[in-house]
Amino acid sequence: MSSASQIRQQKLIDSIPENGTAKTIGQLAIELRPFYALRDIDERSVKARIRSDVELLKLVYKDLLECEGGRKDQSGKKSITVKWKNNSRPLNRVALSTAQMIAFATIKKMGTHLLPRHMEDSLSVFTSASENEAISQSSALNPQAGDRKNRSAAQKWLSKIQSVPERIEFIEPDVSPDVEEKVHRALMEESAIDIKYRNNQNWKSVSPLGIAQQGARTYLVALYQKQTTPITLLLARIRDVRQSTAIFESPEGFKLDAYLAKGIAKPESAFLSPDKYGKDIKLKLWVKGDTQWLKETPLSRDQWTELCDSDQPQGDYILSATVRMTEGLVWWLLSMSYHVKVLGPQHLIKRLQHDLQLASQNYSSKLTE
């Protein structure tokens, strides 16, 4: 949206009294003519533009009311009035650039899982503003199309913005809104809470240390009372929460980023010491030629590749990259199936051999359909 349009709509907001008093479109046209009149357009055109802006603002501000007034205009029709409901005039309009409009439209489609629902609802004004901005830009490009066609064009455009999951998409587990809000409040206030987890009927005191989102699942990183090692709890498994009399505790020097660097999944210690998780390793792979996208979306900044046969630029290649050791890395390598072969380090090769042997056993025996 142009800066002129932003200024114009802000002036319109400012001209509607915040005490709930209504103003007619005619009154607004007289006050705002300098901001709406391009060259020598007539009063009727100014009113039409104000009505159009009012319709756009109503999409964002639900407390902006438009109704028929008691007085009649010169044509004998009842005048249209505009007012704010319950002294709710905003300080500023939500003015979005094209980049911001696309960003909020994308957020609306992707969701804001890390936020509690009451905070997620507060973003609705911005996601609505992205739709408003799309309609406004469509109107600027097609001024003769009319509101309905421009609204349809904007919705069609926003429908072209989609988010596609990297792998298989899971359905989010249900999380109690009450649990979610209490956990976030305790996290913000750094206070301990008592929880009932899964089928355990006993209350357990925990100190919330952080929230982490992985795909469709939201996790609470917390410290049980009288423990020294943080644990990861699936938020959907917390059945109830109450305020605790316990004292909030945090391990000395605890950093959420460092904790999550080891991965949310519990380390498999049979092949590698747990303290090695979260540390960098030098991964070396043989990659099948049909997997060229690993060159285009590298695993690390220092990734390099070398063709197995220089005469086949799209053929098999060797890849080397510095990556973090996590269970997520193991799962990703397993998901790549025959498209890659790990050449190092040795502990990772042994782990994959072990897991692939177990997987092979699942398919080697006769299965009952």
XYZ file of C-alpha atoms in Angstrom:
369
model
C 0.000 0.000 0.000
C 1.254 3.496 -0.804
C 2.222 5.900 1.982
C -0.581 8.218 0.803
C -3.146 5.467 1.414
C -1.696 4.763 4.856
C -1.860 8.450 5.814
C -5.395 8.715 4.431
C -6.674 5.752 6.445
C -4.925 6.973 9.603
C -6.613 10.370 9.177
C -9.947 8.586 8.787
C -9.376 6.688 12.043
C -8.402 9.900 13.842
C -11.485 11.735 12.560
C -13.950 9.269 14.092
C -14.442 10.371 17.759
C -13.125 7.908 20.326
C -16.022 8.579 22.733
C -18.460 6.588 20.598
C -20.030 9.612 18.890
C -21.022 8.876 15.301
C -20.058 10.925 12.266
C -21.728 10.845 8.900
C -19.878 10.054 5.705
C -20.741 13.588 4.597
C -19.072 15.130 7.654
C -15.993 12.998 7.111
C -15.914 13.981 3.433
C -15.757 17.668 4.368
C -12.989 17.137 6.953
C -10.901 14.729 4.906
C -11.317 16.159 1.427
C -7.633 17.297 1.237
C -6.539 13.692 1.785
C -9.086 12.076 -0.545
C -9.449 14.558 -3.381
C -7.164 13.889 -6.325
C -7.333 16.898 -8.637
C -10.879 18.305 -8.656
C -13.049 15.257 -7.982
C -16.562 15.888 -6.729
C -17.927 15.335 -3.221
C -19.739 12.169 -4.283
C -16.432 10.564 -5.313
C -14.812 11.577 -2.016
C -17.681 9.945 -0.108
C -17.337 6.794 -2.206
C -13.624 6.580 -1.390
C -14.301 7.073 2.316
C -16.938 4.317 2.227
C -14.409 2.046 0.518
C -11.777 2.751 3.193
C -14.339 2.195 5.947
C -15.117 -1.235 4.469
C -11.417 -2.101 4.422
C -10.873 -0.911 7.997
C -13.873 -2.912 9.216
C -12.070 -6.079 8.120
C -9.293 -5.288 10.597
C -11.125 -3.427 13.365
C -14.228 -5.310 14.454
C -15.303 -2.409 16.705
C -15.694 -0.011 13.787
C -19.437 0.279 13.222
C -21.259 1.572 10.158
C -25.005 2.129 10.211
C -27.815 4.305 8.885
C -28.300 7.581 10.728
C -31.538 9.321 11.608
C -31.004 12.310 9.334
C -31.559 12.231 5.600
C -29.203 13.613 2.983
C -30.116 15.851 0.035
C -31.337 12.867 -1.997
C -33.777 11.874 0.741
C -31.793 8.793 1.802
C -30.791 8.221 5.394
C -27.190 9.256 5.993
C -24.536 6.638 6.746
C -22.754 7.090 10.074
C -19.498 5.636 11.372
C -18.416 5.254 14.999
C -16.212 3.257 17.347
C -17.819 0.779 19.710
C -17.102 1.208 23.439
C -14.368 3.828 23.134
C -12.201 1.368 21.230
C -10.498 3.615 18.681
C -7.000 2.241 17.945
C -3.924 4.428 18.203
C -2.707 3.507 14.738
C -3.983 1.623 11.735
C -2.273 -1.635 10.827
C -0.276 -0.612 7.766
C 1.586 -3.466 6.100
C 4.120 -3.466 3.315
C 3.800 -6.101 0.596
C 6.513 -8.209 2.286
C 4.745 -7.940 5.665
C 1.408 -8.771 4.073
C 2.828 -11.979 2.573
C 4.589 -12.801 5.863
C 1.400 -12.548 7.940
C -0.610 -14.411 5.316
C 1.968 -17.207 5.517
C 1.884 -17.166 9.334
C -1.882 -17.585 9.197
C -1.489 -20.698 7.044
C 1.446 -22.171 8.987
C 0.020 -21.430 12.417
C 1.662 -20.045 15.540
C 2.002 -23.202 17.599
C 4.522 -21.788 20.063
C 2.044 -19.200 21.315
C -0.751 -19.897 23.787
C -4.129 -19.530 22.141
C -5.058 -16.244 23.822
C -1.841 -14.710 22.438
C -2.369 -16.362 19.062
C -5.771 -14.668 18.892
C -4.093 -11.286 19.409
C -2.285 -11.770 16.085
C -5.586 -12.061 14.255
C -5.617 -8.291 13.681
C -2.407 -8.640 11.651
C -3.508 -11.700 9.700
C -6.764 -9.889 8.954
C -4.711 -6.865 7.954
C -2.844 -9.006 5.427
C -6.178 -9.789 3.771
C -7.141 -6.118 3.995
C -3.855 -5.112 2.361
C -4.312 -7.637 -0.446
C -7.791 -6.247 -1.143
C -6.434 -2.697 -1.069
C -3.641 -3.507 -3.518
C -6.076 -5.310 -5.790
C -8.335 -2.230 -5.674
C -5.416 0.021 -6.599
C -4.590 -2.173 -9.598
C -8.227 -2.542 -10.669
C -10.125 0.558 -9.480
C -13.094 -0.174 -11.750
C -13.556 -3.791 -10.648
C -15.658 -3.116 -7.544
C -15.297 -4.350 -3.957
C -16.653 -7.854 -4.532
C -14.341 -8.627 -7.462
C -11.314 -7.129 -5.704
C -12.069 -9.114 -2.554
C -12.326 -12.282 -4.644
C -9.076 -11.459 -6.466
C -7.269 -10.853 -3.158
C -8.498 -14.131 -1.662
C -7.442 -15.956 -4.818
C -3.981 -14.410 -4.578
C -3.573 -15.294 -0.881
C -4.710 -18.855 -1.634
C -1.555 -19.190 -3.747
C 0.621 -18.884 -0.617
C 1.045 -22.322 0.939
C 3.340 -24.110 3.378
C 4.400 -27.663 2.515
C 5.888 -29.940 5.219
C 9.427 -31.231 4.702
C 8.334 -34.798 5.369
C 5.089 -36.547 6.285
C 2.601 -34.244 8.007
C 1.134 -35.256 11.372
C -2.077 -34.072 12.988
C -1.525 -31.895 16.038
C -2.484 -33.560 19.333
C -5.128 -31.753 21.364
C -3.756 -29.499 24.090
C -6.028 -28.178 26.825
C -6.291 -24.368 26.453
C -6.265 -24.060 30.251
C -3.093 -26.153 30.530
C -1.472 -24.214 27.707
C -2.203 -20.813 29.244
C -1.057 -21.812 32.753
C 2.189 -23.313 31.444
C 2.995 -20.191 29.421
C 2.157 -17.939 32.359
C 4.453 -19.936 34.661
C 7.174 -19.821 32.016
C 6.860 -16.041 31.778
C 6.742 -15.513 35.550
C 9.418 -18.160 36.272
C 7.210 -19.886 38.828
C 6.882 -23.586 39.635
C 3.707 -25.508 38.778
C 2.185 -28.840 39.749
C 1.159 -31.099 36.874
C -0.612 -34.387 36.269
C 1.165 -36.153 33.428
C -0.322 -38.931 31.300
C -2.140 -41.469 33.510
C -0.358 -40.533 36.722
C -2.932 -39.370 39.279
C -0.318 -37.749 41.532
C 0.692 -34.102 41.300
C 4.343 -33.510 40.398
C 6.108 -30.178 40.893
C 8.121 -28.896 37.938
C 9.920 -25.696 37.004
C 9.170 -24.727 33.356
C 12.384 -23.846 31.503
C 11.220 -23.509 27.912
C 8.808 -24.433 25.135
C 9.932 -26.171 21.942
C 7.973 -26.896 18.783
C 8.864 -29.870 16.602
C 6.499 -30.372 13.711
C 2.995 -30.935 15.072
C 4.196 -31.535 18.638
C 4.818 -28.949 21.357
C 7.169 -29.844 24.205
C 7.745 -28.393 27.656
C 11.342 -28.444 28.862
C 11.162 -28.604 32.649
C 12.959 -29.611 35.811
C 11.290 -31.920 38.311
C 11.600 -30.819 41.922
C 14.784 -32.073 43.647
C 16.241 -33.168 40.286
C 19.261 -31.718 38.486
C 18.678 -32.866 34.899
C 15.949 -31.226 32.775
C 13.414 -33.416 30.998
C 11.180 -32.948 27.947
C 7.421 -33.393 28.341
C 4.878 -33.512 25.531
C 2.472 -30.664 26.274
C -0.545 -32.677 25.071
C 0.142 -35.293 27.785
C -0.230 -32.773 30.608
C -3.793 -33.290 31.812
C -3.962 -30.662 34.546
C -1.936 -27.773 35.975
C -2.134 -25.837 39.205
C -0.019 -23.240 40.969
C 2.686 -24.835 43.097
C 4.066 -23.990 46.518
C 7.453 -25.303 45.364
C 10.283 -22.884 44.596
C 11.203 -22.330 40.954
C 14.579 -23.886 40.156
C 16.832 -23.788 37.122
C 20.092 -25.724 36.657
C 23.122 -23.488 36.981
C 24.163 -22.169 33.582
C 21.164 -23.735 31.829
C 20.718 -22.576 28.224
C 17.662 -23.734 26.301
C 19.470 -23.577 22.938
C 22.295 -25.782 24.192
C 19.828 -28.261 25.697
C 17.790 -28.519 22.482
C 20.961 -28.837 20.381
C 21.147 -32.442 21.591
C 17.715 -33.072 20.112
C 14.344 -33.651 21.716
C 14.496 -37.436 21.290
C 16.329 -39.357 24.013
C 19.900 -40.253 22.915
C 20.625 -43.905 22.092
C 23.663 -44.508 24.316
C 24.593 -48.000 23.064
C 26.735 -46.557 20.250
C 27.625 -43.078 21.460
C 27.976 -41.451 24.856
C 25.027 -39.109 25.595
C 27.422 -36.214 26.195
C 28.480 -36.459 22.532
C 24.987 -35.579 21.372
C 24.625 -31.962 20.322
C 28.294 -31.845 19.279
C 29.499 -31.351 15.709
C 30.630 -34.346 13.669
C 32.140 -34.603 10.197
C 29.560 -36.474 8.137
C 30.722 -38.142 4.939
C 28.223 -39.643 2.508
C 28.089 -41.406 -0.815
C 25.031 -39.942 -2.548
C 23.111 -41.478 -5.437
C 22.949 -39.326 -8.554
C 19.163 -38.923 -8.372
C 19.569 -36.854 -5.189
C 21.062 -33.668 -6.650
C 18.941 -31.471 -4.355
C 21.431 -32.042 -1.521
C 23.818 -29.834 -3.488
C 21.200 -27.088 -3.782
C 20.099 -27.211 -0.126
C 23.335 -28.069 1.715
C 23.501 -29.648 5.149
C 26.039 -27.072 6.352
C 27.920 -23.948 5.297
C 31.130 -25.932 4.838
C 29.570 -28.703 2.730
C 31.572 -29.814 -0.285
C 30.885 -32.426 -2.940
C 33.020 -34.396 -5.377
C 31.786 -36.395 -8.353
C 32.493 -40.114 -8.374
C 32.849 -39.896 -12.158
C 33.861 -36.524 -13.610
C 32.288 -37.491 -16.940
C 28.838 -37.673 -15.296
C 28.035 -34.246 -13.763
C 24.598 -35.489 -12.641
C 25.913 -38.816 -11.370
C 26.795 -40.205 -7.939
C 28.937 -38.019 -5.676
C 30.711 -37.840 -2.318
C 29.432 -35.290 0.188
C 31.122 -33.982 3.316
C 29.526 -31.633 5.858
C 29.822 -30.609 9.501
C 26.526 -31.451 11.211
C 25.227 -31.781 14.749
C 24.873 -35.274 16.208
C 21.243 -35.908 17.174
C 18.699 -38.685 16.944
C 17.044 -36.521 14.295
C 20.143 -36.952 12.115
C 19.914 -40.742 12.496
C 16.237 -40.736 11.562
C 16.878 -38.554 8.524
C 19.672 -40.822 7.274
C 17.408 -43.853 7.706
C 14.662 -42.070 5.770
C 17.073 -41.520 2.854
C 17.119 -45.300 2.334
C 19.297 -46.423 -0.604
C 19.870 -42.852 -1.811
C 22.800 -42.351 0.591
C 25.466 -44.429 2.303
C 27.311 -43.154 5.360
C 31.101 -43.368 4.996
C 31.904 -41.829 8.367
C 32.119 -41.463 11.307
C 32.295 -45.099 12.401
C 29.938 -44.857 15.397
C 27.212 -43.564 13.089
C 27.803 -46.389 10.592
C 27.463 -48.986 13.379
C 24.283 -47.365 14.653
C 22.693 -47.366 11.191
C 23.729 -50.973 10.561
C 22.048 -51.952 13.839
C 18.808 -50.101 13.069
C 18.666 -51.339 9.467
C 19.125 -54.945 10.604
C 16.178 -54.561 12.969
C 14.124 -52.971 10.183
C 15.060 -55.806 7.833
C 13.843 -58.356 10.378
C 10.442 -56.672 10.361
C 10.112 -57.445 6.652
C 11.951 -60.768 6.461
C 9.374 -62.731 8.453
C 5.938 -63.579 7.084
C 3.433 -60.939 8.073
C -0.239 -61.574 8.733
C -2.436 -59.207 6.766
